[in-house]
Amino acid sequence: MLKDIKKIGKDLHLPITLDETLEFLIDIIKKNNAKNILEIGCAVGYSAIAMAQCGVKHIDTVEIDTERAKTAKENIRIENYDNIINVINADAKNFLDECTNKYDFVYLDGPKGQYVNYLEKLIECTKIGGIIFADNVLFKGMVRGSTPVAHGIKAMIKNLRLYLSKIENHPKLKTEIFEIGDGVSISKKIKE
Ligand SMILES: C[S@@+](CC[C@H](N)C(=O)[O-])C[C@H]1O[C@@H](n2cnc3c(N)ncnc32)[C@H](O)[C@@H]1O
């Protein structure tokens, strides 16, 4: 069934999580025994359903686009995960500004140029020992590789570089970067 949702995402030309990245994501969730997850960037629910399938207790997933959020809710209902996955149709910034929850895992897959702006609030919303897993941090080799930065995305790439530099030097985080899929960072919160 996940294949059908992947097809819906592809048909809508949505950049849903790559197979290799999804496999890694699930592996890290299982290894860390994560039960309470926040996802930024739900699209049509593909990665949220994949995460729900690995025995987690609760997922809050935030999506700014109303149509996508509606499709995600429908997919989640059909898959019988509506008792686990809560789709929030909102701008992640507004959600985070109001957020008082503490998660043990964050899957950051929303607007790439905003990761750096979300960071402090995400750290606040993560438990000690919890993980912030961010996708696309190497963005097609443009962030740290030799690929020239495409026209029109200079600001986004600059912000991804800033995000990497912040998470690598943050006193509350221990970070590793992986050349998996489009580049993944895993930051563990080590102190409050
Ligand atoms: C890469 S897609 C998410 C894919 C999804 N995680 C998956 O693999 O199934 C990014 C999503 O973030 C959403 N998005 C963009 N800006 C956002 C914002 N400011 N707040 C919340 N969601 C946003 C987009 O509409 C898009 O659906």
Coordinates of C-alpha atoms and ligand atoms in Angstrom, one line a residue:
M1 CA 0.0 0.0 0.0
L2 CA 2.9 2.3 0.7
K3 CA 3.8 1.8 -3.0
D4 CA 0.4 3.3 -3.9
I5 CA 1.0 6.4 -1.8
K6 CA 4.5 6.7 -3.3
K7 CA 2.9 6.7 -6.7
I8 CA 0.4 9.5 -5.6
G9 CA 3.4 11.6 -4.5
K10 CA 5.3 10.9 -7.7
D11 CA 2.2 11.7 -9.9
L12 CA 1.9 15.0 -8.0
H13 CA 5.7 15.6 -8.6
L14 CA 6.3 15.8 -4.9
P15 CA 9.9 15.2 -3.7
I16 CA 9.0 12.3 -1.3
T17 CA 11.8 10.6 0.7
L18 CA 14.2 8.5 -1.4
D19 CA 14.2 4.7 -0.8
E20 CA 17.7 4.8 0.5
T21 CA 17.0 7.6 2.9
L22 CA 13.8 6.1 4.1
E23 CA 15.5 2.8 4.9
F24 CA 18.2 4.7 6.9
L25 CA 15.5 6.8 8.6
I26 CA 13.6 3.7 9.7
D27 CA 16.8 2.0 10.9
I28 CA 17.7 5.0 13.0
I29 CA 14.2 5.2 14.5
K30 CA 14.4 1.6 15.4
K31 CA 17.9 1.8 16.8
N32 CA 16.9 4.7 19.0
N33 CA 13.6 3.1 20.0
A34 CA 11.9 6.4 19.1
K35 CA 8.2 6.4 20.0
N36 CA 7.1 10.1 19.8
I37 CA 8.0 11.7 16.5
L38 CA 7.7 15.2 14.9
E39 CA 7.8 15.4 11.1
I40 CA 8.2 18.7 9.3
G41 CA 7.0 18.3 5.8
C42 CA 4.3 15.7 5.5
A43 CA 3.4 16.0 1.7
V44 CA 0.8 13.1 1.2
G45 CA 1.8 11.1 4.2
Y46 CA 4.3 8.6 2.6
S47 CA 7.2 8.9 5.1
A48 CA 4.8 9.4 8.1
I49 CA 3.1 6.1 7.2
A50 CA 6.5 4.3 6.8
M51 CA 7.5 5.6 10.2
A52 CA 4.2 4.5 11.8
Q53 CA 4.8 1.0 10.4
C54 CA 7.8 0.6 12.7
G55 CA 6.0 0.5 16.0
V56 CA 6.1 4.2 17.0
K57 CA 3.4 5.5 19.4
H58 CA 2.7 9.0 18.0
I59 CA 3.6 11.1 15.0
D60 CA 2.8 14.8 14.6
T61 CA 3.4 15.7 11.0
V62 CA 3.2 19.3 9.7
E63 CA 2.2 20.3 6.2
I64 CA 1.6 23.9 4.9
D65 CA -0.3 22.9 1.8
T66 CA -4.0 22.3 2.5
E67 CA -4.6 19.9 -0.4
R68 CA -1.6 17.8 0.4
A69 CA -2.6 17.7 4.1
K70 CA -6.1 16.6 3.1
T71 CA -4.7 13.8 0.8
A72 CA -2.3 12.8 3.6
K73 CA -5.2 12.5 6.1
E74 CA -7.1 10.3 3.6
N75 CA -4.1 8.1 2.9
I76 CA -3.5 7.7 6.7
R77 CA -7.2 6.9 7.3
I78 CA -7.2 4.2 4.6
E79 CA -4.0 2.7 6.1
N80 CA -5.6 2.7 9.6
Y81 CA -2.9 4.9 11.1
D82 CA -5.1 7.8 12.1
N83 CA -4.8 6.7 15.8
I84 CA -1.1 7.2 15.5
I85 CA -0.5 10.0 13.0
N86 CA -1.8 13.5 13.5
V87 CA -1.6 15.7 10.4
I88 CA -1.3 19.4 11.2
N89 CA -2.1 21.7 8.3
A90 CA 0.1 24.7 9.3
D91 CA 3.2 26.6 8.5
A92 CA 6.0 24.8 10.4
K93 CA 7.2 28.2 11.8
N94 CA 3.8 28.9 13.4
F95 CA 3.5 25.3 14.7
L96 CA 7.0 25.5 16.2
D97 CA 6.4 28.9 17.8
E98 CA 3.5 27.4 19.7
C99 CA 5.0 24.0 20.3
T100 CA 5.5 22.9 24.0
N101 CA 5.8 19.1 23.3
K102 CA 9.0 17.2 23.7
Y103 CA 9.7 14.6 21.0
D104 CA 12.3 11.9 21.0
F105 CA 12.7 12.1 17.2
V106 CA 12.3 14.8 14.6
Y107 CA 12.3 14.1 10.9
L108 CA 13.1 17.5 9.3
D109 CA 11.9 17.3 5.6
G110 CA 10.2 20.7 5.0
P111 CA 11.5 23.8 3.4
K112 CA 15.3 23.4 3.1
G113 CA 16.1 27.1 3.4
Q114 CA 14.2 27.3 6.7
Y115 CA 16.0 24.4 8.6
V116 CA 18.4 26.9 10.2
N117 CA 15.6 29.1 11.3
Y118 CA 13.8 26.2 12.9
L119 CA 16.8 24.8 14.7
E120 CA 16.7 26.4 18.1
K121 CA 13.0 25.7 18.5
L122 CA 13.5 22.1 17.3
I123 CA 16.2 21.6 19.9
E124 CA 13.9 22.9 22.6
C125 CA 11.2 20.5 21.4
T126 CA 13.5 17.5 21.5
K127 CA 14.2 15.4 24.6
I128 CA 17.7 14.8 25.8
G129 CA 19.0 11.8 24.0
G130 CA 16.6 12.5 21.1
I131 CA 17.5 12.9 17.5
I132 CA 17.0 15.6 14.8
F133 CA 17.3 13.8 11.5
A134 CA 17.4 16.2 8.5
D135 CA 17.1 15.3 4.8
N136 CA 18.6 16.9 1.8
V137 CA 21.4 18.7 3.7
L138 CA 23.9 18.1 0.9
F139 CA 21.4 19.1 -1.7
K140 CA 22.6 17.5 -5.0
G141 CA 26.3 18.1 -4.1
M142 CA 25.8 21.9 -4.0
V143 CA 26.2 22.4 -0.3
R144 CA 29.6 20.9 0.3
G145 CA 30.4 19.3 -3.0
S146 CA 31.8 20.7 -6.2
T147 CA 28.5 21.0 -8.1
P148 CA 27.9 24.6 -9.0
V149 CA 25.0 26.2 -7.2
A150 CA 22.0 26.4 -9.5
H151 CA 20.5 29.8 -10.3
G152 CA 17.7 30.8 -8.0
I153 CA 18.6 28.6 -5.1
K154 CA 21.7 30.4 -3.8
A155 CA 19.9 31.6 -0.6
M156 CA 18.6 28.1 0.1
I157 CA 22.1 26.6 -0.3
K158 CA 23.6 29.3 1.9
N159 CA 21.1 28.5 4.6
L160 CA 21.8 24.8 4.4
R161 CA 25.5 25.5 4.8
L162 CA 24.6 27.6 7.8
Y163 CA 22.4 24.8 9.2
L164 CA 25.3 22.3 8.9
S165 CA 27.8 24.6 10.5
K166 CA 25.3 25.4 13.4
I167 CA 24.5 21.7 14.1
E168 CA 28.2 20.7 13.9
N169 CA 29.2 23.4 16.4
H170 CA 26.2 23.5 18.7
P171 CA 27.0 22.8 22.3
K172 CA 23.7 21.0 22.8
L173 CA 24.2 18.6 19.8
K174 CA 26.4 15.8 18.7
T175 CA 26.1 15.7 14.9
E176 CA 27.1 13.3 12.1
I177 CA 26.6 13.9 8.3
F178 CA 25.9 11.0 6.0
E179 CA 26.2 10.9 2.2
I180 CA 23.0 8.9 1.9
G181 CA 20.4 9.9 -0.6
D182 CA 20.6 13.7 -0.9
G183 CA 22.6 14.0 2.3
V184 CA 21.4 13.4 5.8
S185 CA 22.4 14.9 9.1
I186 CA 21.7 13.2 12.5
S187 CA 22.0 15.4 15.5
K188 CA 21.6 14.0 19.0
K189 CA 20.6 16.3 21.8
I190 CA 23.2 15.8 24.5
K191 CA 22.1 18.5 27.0
E192 CA 19.3 20.9 27.9
Ligands
LIG1 C1 10.1 17.0 0.7 S1 8.3 17.2 0.9 C2 8.0 16.1 2.2 C3 8.0 14.6 1.8 C4 7.5 13.7 2.9 N1 8.3 13.8 4.1 C5 7.6 12.3 2.4 O1 8.7 11.8 2.2 O2 6.5 11.7 2.2 C6 8.3 18.7 1.7 C7 6.9 19.2 2.1 O3 7.1 20.3 3.0 C8 6.0 21.2 2.8 N2 6.3 22.5 3.2 C9 7.0 23.5 2.6 N3 7.1 24.6 3.3 C10 6.5 24.3 4.5 C11 6.3 25.1 5.7 N4 6.7 26.3 5.8 N5 5.6 24.5 6.7 C12 5.2 23.2 6.6 N6 5.3 22.4 5.5 C13 6.0 23.0 4.5 C14 5.8 21.1 1.3 O4 4.4 21.5 0.9 C15 6.1 19.7 1.0 O5 4.9 18.9 0.9

